Amino acid sequence: MQNRNIAAAPSYRGEQLLFLTDEQLRQGIELMFFAYRGFTADPDRILEDYGYGRAHHRCLHFVNRHPGLTVNDLLDILGVTKQSLNRVLRQLVNDDMIESRVGQEDRRQRNLYLTEAGATLEASLSEQQRARMRKAYMDAGPEAVHGFRTVLEKMIDPELRHRVLSLMERENGR
Amino acid sequence: MQNRNIAAAPSYRGEQLLFLTDEQLRQGIELMFFAYRGFTADPDRILEDYGYGRAHHRCLHFVNRHPGLTVNDLLDILGVTKQSLNRVLRQLVNDDMIESRVGQEDRRQRNLYLTEAGATLEASLSEQQRARMRKAYMDAGPEAVHGFRTVLEKMIDPELRHRVLSLMERENGR
DNA sequence: ATTTTATGTCAGCCTTGTTGACTATCCAAG
DNA sequence: CTTGGATAGTCAACAAGGCTGACATAAAAT
């Protein structure tokens, strides 16, 4: 099924523009929808046991990825309101999953770190998700993975990409 | 940035297993998260004007794709409870976006169709999303698109894929 | 000293998930 | 033919997690 329309497109090696029918684009849209469901299904099951949702998972993920990041950084990354984030963050801090330390240079800021329990939970969530991603990558092969990453990159909001990249630069510069 | 890790992998033409670090997999995970946000951003803005959410969009999309499908079909596709779907569906029917006709063979069933207004709204939502998808596809090139589709396919829950495919078969057989 | 910034919190609203109880219809066994 | 079970859909009430707005506090910047 997944090859039918691509095969129907002329000039597979694209010196020419892609032959993009609405049908092909709509299939891509559905693919995103269904794949994202699969992508979140495994962690969702674990989170349920803790009474957490995807919002908690996202916090754990990004705090793990960028230890010591501030609440504001997280707000920028997640693109939610601080009230919404705070509710989730408060739970995670109360549950001793995330530690919130007062900033050293700027004492208004709170630097966020995973506790041991938080790291454990994050690892189990991530493990499931990486397993599915790894399987998809292996089944699809390296060239497909490269294409996958290329297309997804292009779909990200340019402004968001800029914000995330500048966060990573800032980290590298420390 | 998106090429760095792929380039670092040995054996690009994969007779050998991919060299998949956790870092690469985590990057894929983040890519899914950020790309999905971009993917839904445009329709979200339009939906707001109507007081609708993504659930309404999904209904309009699939009713457009499969005119006459039943509520149960839609439940299978969307993977939510019927109560949750029904609320959204009721709004769309009341707002004269979707028509719900009593089934001819089985009068318990309701066959769903877009009204003219519904088709118009669906078109404007889809137009935005297709534009972004088209741009990403064009920028990335046909080979990348092929890889994108291949990987996403692998990420879908097998059971879900089966259900959706059997729906499409049933339609072709009418 | 005043203003701005970073964060936290309260209240209240909306969408969209959930479960449970209910109605209408179909079908099959007695 | 009727009755009982399965199926399709609807209604009601609740929870998670988005949102806005208002406000408090502490620290930094001016």
Tab-separated table of C-alpha atoms (C1' of nucleotides) in Angstrom:
chain	number	residue	atom	x	y	z
A	1	MET	CA	0.000	0.000	0.000
A	2	GLN	CA	2.623	2.511	0.944
A	3	ASN	CA	4.414	2.200	-2.338
A	4	ARG	CA	1.516	2.432	-4.703
A	5	ASN	CA	1.333	6.173	-5.099
A	6	ILE	CA	5.006	6.827	-4.944
A	7	ALA	CA	5.465	4.282	-7.671
A	8	ALA	CA	2.807	6.069	-9.701
A	9	ALA	CA	4.732	9.328	-9.458
A	10	PRO	CA	6.894	10.159	-12.436
A	11	SER	CA	10.593	10.818	-12.019
A	12	TYR	CA	11.371	9.087	-8.760
A	13	ARG	CA	14.861	10.587	-8.696
A	14	GLY	CA	13.679	14.121	-8.360
A	15	GLU	CA	15.347	16.496	-10.739
A	16	GLN	CA	11.731	17.312	-11.544
A	17	LEU	CA	9.081	18.479	-9.098
A	18	LEU	CA	7.180	15.802	-7.247
A	19	PHE	CA	3.860	14.798	-8.678
A	20	LEU	CA	1.822	15.510	-5.592
A	21	THR	CA	-1.851	14.716	-5.802
A	22	ASP	CA	-4.230	15.723	-3.064
A	23	GLU	CA	-4.690	12.030	-2.480
A	24	GLN	CA	-1.009	11.567	-1.742
A	25	LEU	CA	-0.960	14.538	0.598
A	26	ARG	CA	-4.054	13.340	2.411
A	27	GLN	CA	-2.454	9.958	2.843
A	28	GLY	CA	0.541	11.658	4.379
A	29	ILE	CA	-1.775	13.489	6.755
A	30	GLU	CA	-3.463	10.281	7.841
A	31	LEU	CA	-0.107	8.634	8.222
A	32	MET	CA	0.966	11.347	10.623
A	33	PHE	CA	-2.210	10.905	12.614
A	34	PHE	CA	-2.015	7.135	12.882
A	35	ALA	CA	1.718	7.027	13.467
A	36	TYR	CA	1.540	9.597	16.237
A	37	ARG	CA	-1.042	7.448	17.975
A	38	GLY	CA	1.261	4.458	17.811
A	39	PHE	CA	4.138	6.601	18.895
A	40	THR	CA	2.428	7.632	22.140
A	41	ALA	CA	0.585	4.393	22.861
A	42	ASP	CA	3.294	2.624	24.870
A	43	PRO	CA	4.196	5.442	27.248
A	44	ASP	CA	0.503	6.208	27.746
A	45	ARG	CA	0.001	2.781	29.270
A	46	ILE	CA	2.794	3.277	31.785
A	47	LEU	CA	1.751	6.810	32.649
A	48	GLU	CA	-1.702	5.588	33.534
A	49	ASP	CA	-0.302	3.588	36.440
A	50	TYR	CA	1.106	6.765	37.933
A	51	GLY	CA	-1.956	8.884	37.242
A	52	TYR	CA	0.124	10.924	34.844
A	53	GLY	CA	-0.580	12.065	31.308
A	54	ARG	CA	1.426	13.050	28.298
A	55	ALA	CA	2.137	16.423	29.805
A	56	HIS	CA	4.102	14.735	32.571
A	57	HIS	CA	5.952	12.620	30.072
A	58	ARG	CA	6.981	15.680	28.103
A	59	CYS	CA	8.321	17.350	31.242
A	60	LEU	CA	10.303	14.289	32.225
A	61	HIS	CA	11.655	13.915	28.721
A	62	PHE	CA	12.930	17.446	28.338
A	63	VAL	CA	14.241	17.770	31.862
A	64	ASN	CA	16.184	14.606	31.219
A	65	ARG	CA	17.451	15.916	27.922
A	66	HIS	CA	18.431	19.298	29.318
A	67	PRO	CA	19.202	18.920	33.016
A	68	GLY	CA	19.028	22.194	34.853
A	69	LEU	CA	16.826	23.921	32.345
A	70	THR	CA	14.554	26.609	33.738
A	71	VAL	CA	10.795	26.740	33.854
A	72	ASN	CA	10.876	29.374	31.155
A	73	ASP	CA	12.949	27.166	28.882
A	74	LEU	CA	10.431	24.409	29.325
A	75	LEU	CA	7.576	26.764	28.567
A	76	ASP	CA	9.252	27.760	25.328
A	77	ILE	CA	9.835	24.172	24.327
A	78	LEU	CA	6.421	22.852	25.222
A	79	GLY	CA	4.463	25.833	23.989
A	80	VAL	CA	1.921	25.803	26.793
A	81	THR	CA	0.956	28.377	29.385
A	82	LYS	CA	2.817	28.528	32.637
A	83	GLN	CA	-0.354	27.768	34.568
A	84	SER	CA	-0.812	24.622	32.617
A	85	LEU	CA	2.812	23.621	32.970
A	86	ASN	CA	2.911	24.556	36.617
A	87	ARG	CA	0.090	22.235	37.535
A	88	VAL	CA	1.934	19.300	36.037
A	89	LEU	CA	5.319	20.378	37.323
A	90	ARG	CA	3.993	20.813	40.842
A	91	GLN	CA	2.773	17.229	40.850
A	92	LEU	CA	6.114	15.946	39.636
A	93	VAL	CA	7.991	17.934	42.270
A	94	ASN	CA	5.611	16.815	45.015
A	95	ASP	CA	5.961	13.233	43.862
A	96	ASP	CA	9.719	13.595	44.056
A	97	MET	CA	10.231	12.998	40.364
A	98	ILE	CA	11.700	16.400	39.619
A	99	GLU	CA	13.842	18.622	41.783
A	100	SER	CA	13.499	22.370	41.475
A	101	ARG	CA	16.610	24.222	42.635
A	102	VAL	CA	16.855	27.981	43.001
A	103	GLY	CA	19.142	29.382	40.301
A	104	GLN	CA	22.672	30.284	41.298
A	105	GLU	CA	23.320	33.297	39.089
A	106	ASP	CA	19.700	34.386	38.919
A	107	ARG	CA	17.840	33.402	42.058
A	108	ARG	CA	14.466	34.037	40.421
A	109	GLN	CA	14.968	31.078	38.176
A	110	ARG	CA	14.336	27.460	39.067
A	111	ASN	CA	16.618	24.886	37.563
A	112	LEU	CA	14.959	21.550	37.022
A	113	TYR	CA	16.564	18.144	37.490
A	114	LEU	CA	15.283	14.601	37.532
A	115	THR	CA	15.492	12.836	40.868
A	116	GLU	CA	16.459	9.198	40.927
A	117	ALA	CA	12.789	8.189	40.842
A	118	GLY	CA	12.173	10.593	38.007
A	119	ALA	CA	15.101	9.255	36.044
A	120	THR	CA	13.835	5.727	36.539
A	121	LEU	CA	10.370	6.591	35.307
A	122	GLU	CA	11.733	8.568	32.389
A	123	ALA	CA	13.923	5.655	31.443
A	124	SER	CA	11.030	3.224	31.387
A	125	LEU	CA	8.897	5.579	29.324
A	126	SER	CA	11.710	6.292	26.946
A	127	GLU	CA	12.659	2.648	26.704
A	128	GLN	CA	9.238	1.741	25.333
A	129	GLN	CA	9.202	4.582	22.888
A	130	ARG	CA	12.743	3.985	21.715
A	131	ALA	CA	11.999	0.309	21.223
A	132	ARG	CA	9.177	1.162	18.861
A	133	MET	CA	11.268	3.780	17.126
A	134	ARG	CA	14.196	1.416	16.843
A	135	LYS	CA	12.022	-1.282	15.350
A	136	ALA	CA	10.518	1.128	12.836
A	137	TYR	CA	13.988	2.400	11.935
A	138	MET	CA	15.404	-1.092	11.536
A	139	ASP	CA	12.495	-2.328	9.466
A	140	ALA	CA	12.580	0.726	7.245
A	141	GLY	CA	16.318	0.924	6.737
A	142	PRO	CA	18.817	3.774	6.934
A	143	GLU	CA	17.813	5.575	3.785
A	144	ALA	CA	14.186	5.670	4.843
A	145	VAL	CA	15.241	6.956	8.257
A	146	HIS	CA	17.149	9.735	6.629
A	147	GLY	CA	14.102	10.680	4.581
A	148	PHE	CA	11.859	10.448	7.617
A	149	ARG	CA	14.031	12.881	9.514
A	150	THR	CA	14.322	15.224	6.584
A	151	VAL	CA	10.580	15.522	6.046
A	152	LEU	CA	9.765	15.862	9.748
A	153	GLU	CA	12.340	18.630	10.093
A	154	LYS	CA	10.591	20.562	7.356
A	155	MET	CA	7.277	20.233	9.096
A	156	ILE	CA	8.399	21.921	12.293
A	157	ASP	CA	7.372	25.497	12.820
A	158	PRO	CA	10.436	27.571	11.910
A	159	GLU	CA	10.109	29.743	14.963
A	160	LEU	CA	9.945	26.751	17.278
A	161	ARG	CA	12.975	25.173	15.670
A	162	HIS	CA	14.864	28.389	16.202
A	163	ARG	CA	13.965	28.512	19.874
A	164	VAL	CA	14.960	24.921	20.495
A	165	LEU	CA	18.211	25.255	18.606
A	166	SER	CA	19.171	28.375	20.537
A	167	LEU	CA	18.527	26.520	23.778
A	168	MET	CA	20.873	23.774	22.671
A	169	GLU	CA	23.502	26.292	21.645
A	170	ARG	CA	23.268	27.975	24.997
A	171	GLU	CA	23.827	24.631	26.677
A	172	ASN	CA	26.837	23.850	24.561
A	173	GLY	CA	28.270	27.214	25.469
A	174	ARG	CA	28.281	26.493	29.197
B	1	MET	CA	21.942	19.178	12.069
B	2	GLN	CA	19.659	16.498	10.748
B	3	ASN	CA	22.432	14.853	8.800
B	4	ARG	CA	25.070	14.647	11.447
B	5	ASN	CA	24.123	11.383	13.052
B	6	ILE	CA	23.125	9.595	9.922
B	7	ALA	CA	26.442	10.565	8.424
B	8	ALA	CA	28.169	9.177	11.493
B	9	ALA	CA	26.487	5.823	11.012
B	10	PRO	CA	28.560	3.160	9.300
B	11	SER	CA	27.254	1.353	6.258
B	12	TYR	CA	24.742	3.806	4.903
B	13	ARG	CA	23.385	1.234	2.467
B	14	GLY	CA	22.151	-1.098	5.096
B	15	GLU	CA	23.238	-4.638	4.491
B	16	GLN	CA	24.416	-4.244	8.068
B	17	LEU	CA	22.245	-3.225	11.002
B	18	LEU	CA	21.786	0.473	11.585
B	19	PHE	CA	24.019	2.034	14.150
B	20	LEU	CA	21.270	3.339	16.374
B	21	THR	CA	22.363	5.218	19.450
B	22	ASP	CA	19.896	6.212	22.102
B	23	GLU	CA	20.707	9.760	21.142
B	24	GLN	CA	19.553	9.167	17.593
B	25	LEU	CA	16.365	7.518	18.742
B	26	ARG	CA	15.645	10.293	21.201
B	27	GLN	CA	16.135	12.807	18.434
B	28	GLY	CA	13.591	10.921	16.386
B	29	ILE	CA	11.186	11.052	19.293
B	30	GLU	CA	11.582	14.795	19.661
B	31	LEU	CA	11.214	15.215	15.946
B	32	MET	CA	7.875	13.450	16.067
B	33	PHE	CA	6.750	15.669	18.897
B	34	PHE	CA	7.759	18.947	17.290
B	35	ALA	CA	6.618	17.977	13.813
B	36	TYR	CA	3.206	16.912	15.040
B	37	ARG	CA	2.797	20.306	16.643
B	38	GLY	CA	3.576	22.002	13.357
B	39	PHE	CA	1.344	19.595	11.553
B	40	THR	CA	-1.722	20.553	13.615
B	41	ALA	CA	-0.964	24.233	14.084
B	42	ASP	CA	-2.685	25.572	10.977
B	43	PRO	CA	-5.999	23.746	11.295
B	44	ASP	CA	-6.093	24.555	15.004
B	45	ARG	CA	-6.237	28.253	14.184
B	46	ILE	CA	-9.216	27.828	11.870
B	47	LEU	CA	-11.046	25.488	14.231
B	48	GLU	CA	-10.853	28.066	16.970
B	49	ASP	CA	-13.107	30.397	14.982
B	50	TYR	CA	-15.792	27.729	14.955
B	51	GLY	CA	-15.346	26.708	18.590
B	52	TYR	CA	-14.176	23.330	17.388
B	53	GLY	CA	-11.170	21.242	18.369
B	54	ARG	CA	-9.072	18.582	16.773
B	55	ALA	CA	-11.717	15.962	17.418
B	56	HIS	CA	-14.059	17.834	15.086
B	57	HIS	CA	-11.339	18.053	12.486
B	58	ARG	CA	-10.746	14.321	12.622
B	59	CYS	CA	-14.439	13.604	12.149
B	60	LEU	CA	-14.686	15.925	9.169
B	61	HIS	CA	-11.556	14.439	7.672
B	62	PHE	CA	-12.633	10.826	7.849
B	63	VAL	CA	-16.238	11.420	6.906
B	64	ASN	CA	-14.923	13.217	3.858
B	65	ARG	CA	-12.565	10.374	3.089
B	66	HIS	CA	-15.190	7.683	3.544
B	67	PRO	CA	-18.639	9.120	2.851
B	68	GLY	CA	-21.391	7.061	4.375
B	69	LEU	CA	-19.255	5.398	6.977
B	70	THR	CA	-21.011	4.449	10.197
B	71	VAL	CA	-20.412	5.735	13.690
B	72	ASN	CA	-18.840	2.402	14.543
B	73	ASP	CA	-16.418	2.659	11.642
B	74	LEU	CA	-15.404	6.070	12.871
B	75	LEU	CA	-14.955	4.736	16.401
B	76	ASP	CA	-12.606	2.076	15.109
B	77	ILE	CA	-10.583	4.590	13.150
B	78	LEU	CA	-10.359	7.233	15.832
B	79	GLY	CA	-9.830	4.875	18.727
B	80	VAL	CA	-11.922	6.806	21.225
B	81	THR	CA	-15.024	5.852	23.136
B	82	LYS	CA	-18.333	6.247	21.415
B	83	GLN	CA	-19.512	8.652	24.065
B	84	SER	CA	-16.591	10.923	23.369
B	85	LEU	CA	-17.141	10.749	19.644
B	86	ASN	CA	-20.852	11.228	19.987
B	87	ARG	CA	-20.567	14.557	21.694
B	88	VAL	CA	-18.427	15.932	18.904
B	89	LEU	CA	-20.569	14.334	16.240
B	90	ARG	CA	-23.743	15.748	17.756
B	91	GLN	CA	-22.320	19.250	17.534
B	92	LEU	CA	-21.355	18.773	13.926
B	93	VAL	CA	-24.790	17.417	13.077
B	94	ASN	CA	-26.530	20.246	14.921
B	95	ASP	CA	-24.303	22.764	13.173
B	96	ASP	CA	-25.295	21.223	9.860
B	97	MET	CA	-21.766	20.158	9.022
B	98	ILE	CA	-22.492	16.444	8.977
B	99	GLU	CA	-25.631	14.599	7.972
B	100	SER	CA	-26.535	11.422	9.798
B	101	ARG	CA	-28.827	9.165	7.800
B	102	VAL	CA	-30.477	6.060	9.201
B	103	GLY	CA	-28.949	2.971	7.627
B	104	GLN	CA	-30.921	1.294	4.877
B	105	GLU	CA	-30.055	-2.337	5.539
B	106	ASP	CA	-29.576	-1.961	9.270
B	107	ARG	CA	-31.659	0.802	10.771
B	108	ARG	CA	-29.563	0.841	13.929
B	109	GLN	CA	-26.675	2.245	11.983
B	110	ARG	CA	-26.162	5.866	11.031
B	111	ASN	CA	-24.369	6.653	7.811
B	112	LEU	CA	-22.437	9.895	7.938
B	113	TYR	CA	-21.995	12.413	5.143
B	114	LEU	CA	-20.603	15.920	4.915
B	115	THR	CA	-23.098	18.648	4.142
B	116	GLU	CA	-22.079	21.448	1.843
B	117	ALA	CA	-21.026	23.565	4.811
B	118	GLY	CA	-19.103	20.622	6.225
B	119	ALA	CA	-17.345	20.017	2.946
B	120	THR	CA	-16.382	23.675	2.767
B	121	LEU	CA	-14.929	23.672	6.256
B	122	GLU	CA	-13.134	20.395	5.675
B	123	ALA	CA	-11.652	21.781	2.504
B	124	SER	CA	-10.280	24.856	4.233
B	125	LEU	CA	-8.787	22.790	7.057
B	126	SER	CA	-7.308	20.300	4.655
B	127	GLU	CA	-6.008	23.015	2.378
B	128	GLN	CA	-3.837	24.455	5.155
B	129	GLN	CA	-2.545	21.100	6.199
B	130	ARG	CA	-1.878	19.954	2.674
B	131	ALA	CA	-0.024	23.171	1.952
B	132	ARG	CA	2.350	22.513	4.810
B	133	MET	CA	2.695	18.886	3.847
B	134	ARG	CA	3.264	19.799	0.221
B	135	LYS	CA	5.944	22.285	1.153
B	136	ALA	CA	7.709	19.780	3.388
B	137	TYR	CA	7.505	17.146	0.653
B	138	MET	CA	8.819	19.505	-2.003
B	139	ASP	CA	11.658	20.779	0.147
B	140	ALA	CA	12.653	17.277	1.155
B	141	GLY	CA	12.406	15.628	-2.232
B	142	PRO	CA	10.808	12.405	-3.439
B	143	GLU	CA	13.267	9.994	-1.915
B	144	ALA	CA	12.895	11.564	1.492
B	145	VAL	CA	9.115	11.412	1.118
B	146	HIS	CA	9.333	7.744	0.363
B	147	GLY	CA	11.432	7.181	3.474
B	148	PHE	CA	9.106	9.321	5.554
B	149	ARG	CA	6.140	7.218	4.550
B	150	THR	CA	7.994	3.986	5.086
B	151	VAL	CA	9.045	4.811	8.635
B	152	LEU	CA	5.647	6.212	9.634
B	153	GLU	CA	3.933	3.085	8.336
B	154	LYS	CA	6.116	0.977	10.597
B	155	MET	CA	5.197	3.069	13.580
B	156	ILE	CA	1.464	2.448	13.287
B	157	ASP	CA	-0.068	-0.080	15.612
B	158	PRO	CA	-0.466	-3.261	13.558
B	159	GLU	CA	-3.967	-3.850	14.784
B	160	LEU	CA	-5.052	-0.344	13.855
B	161	ARG	CA	-3.569	-0.650	10.398
B	162	HIS	CA	-5.485	-3.863	9.917
B	163	ARG	CA	-8.766	-2.271	10.927
B	164	VAL	CA	-8.313	0.709	8.639
B	165	LEU	CA	-7.282	-1.432	5.695
B	166	SER	CA	-10.286	-3.702	6.121
B	167	LEU	CA	-12.557	-0.658	6.121
B	168	MET	CA	-11.047	0.439	2.827
B	169	GLU	CA	-11.458	-3.023	1.378
B	170	ARG	CA	-15.091	-3.103	2.407
B	171	GLU	CA	-15.599	0.220	0.627
B	172	ASN	CA	-13.963	-0.991	-2.546
B	173	GLY	CA	-16.227	-4.020	-2.506
B	174	ARG	CA	-19.442	-1.990	-2.615
C	1	DA	C1'	13.147	53.792	44.145
C	2	DT	C1'	10.818	52.025	40.467
C	3	DT	C1'	10.104	48.884	36.871
C	4	DT	C1'	10.740	44.612	34.716
C	5	DT	C1'	11.360	39.710	34.845
C	6	DA	C1'	10.806	34.831	36.550
C	7	DT	C1'	8.066	32.108	38.891
C	8	DG	C1'	4.131	30.392	41.470
C	9	DT	C1'	-0.825	30.265	42.555
C	10	DC	C1'	-5.941	30.805	42.552
C	11	DA	C1'	-10.251	30.686	40.073
C	12	DG	C1'	-12.874	29.425	36.272
C	13	DC	C1'	-13.685	27.996	31.497
C	14	DC	C1'	-13.378	24.606	27.400
C	15	DT	C1'	-12.269	20.409	24.818
C	16	DT	C1'	-12.063	15.819	24.874
C	17	DG	C1'	-11.012	11.879	27.073
C	18	DT	C1'	-13.377	8.394	30.466
C	19	DT	C1'	-17.399	5.099	32.638
C	20	DG	C1'	-22.180	3.879	33.445
C	21	DA	C1'	-26.916	3.720	32.268
C	22	DC	C1'	-30.261	3.903	28.710
C	23	DT	C1'	-33.002	3.280	24.051
C	24	DA	C1'	-33.669	1.273	19.539
C	25	DT	C1'	-32.971	-2.290	16.482
C	26	DC	C1'	-31.719	-6.734	14.786
C	27	DC	C1'	-31.467	-11.652	15.004
C	28	DA	C1'	-31.862	-16.149	16.564
C	29	DA	C1'	-33.633	-19.855	19.694
C	30	DG	C1'	-37.396	-21.549	21.863
D	1	DC	C1'	-44.401	-15.207	17.567
D	2	DT	C1'	-42.101	-13.947	21.273
D	3	DT	C1'	-38.405	-13.364	24.131
D	4	DG	C1'	-33.676	-12.589	25.160
D	5	DG	C1'	-29.087	-11.379	23.816
D	6	DA	C1'	-26.095	-8.712	20.940
D	7	DT	C1'	-25.277	-4.506	18.474
D	8	DA	C1'	-25.652	0.675	17.318
D	9	DG	C1'	-26.205	4.763	19.037
D	10	DT	C1'	-27.493	8.474	22.797
D	11	DC	C1'	-27.472	10.920	27.317
D	12	DA	C1'	-25.248	12.213	31.867
D	13	DA	C1'	-21.621	13.052	34.827
D	14	DC	C1'	-16.723	13.240	35.823
D	15	DA	C1'	-11.453	14.030	35.134
D	16	DA	C1'	-7.225	15.540	32.735
D	17	DG	C1'	-5.095	19.099	30.884
D	18	DG	C1'	-5.321	22.747	27.764
D	19	DC	C1'	-6.699	27.998	28.169
D	20	DT	C1'	-7.273	33.153	30.170
D	21	DG	C1'	-7.036	36.532	33.775
D	22	DA	C1'	-5.660	38.328	38.130
D	23	DC	C1'	-2.468	38.556	41.586
D	24	DA	C1'	1.832	37.716	44.827
D	25	DT	C1'	6.674	37.445	45.575
D	26	DA	C1'	11.344	37.752	44.917
D	27	DA	C1'	15.165	39.240	42.442
D	28	DA	C1'	17.259	41.691	38.837
D	29	DA	C1'	17.761	45.777	36.104
D	30	DT	C1'	17.285	50.598	35.410
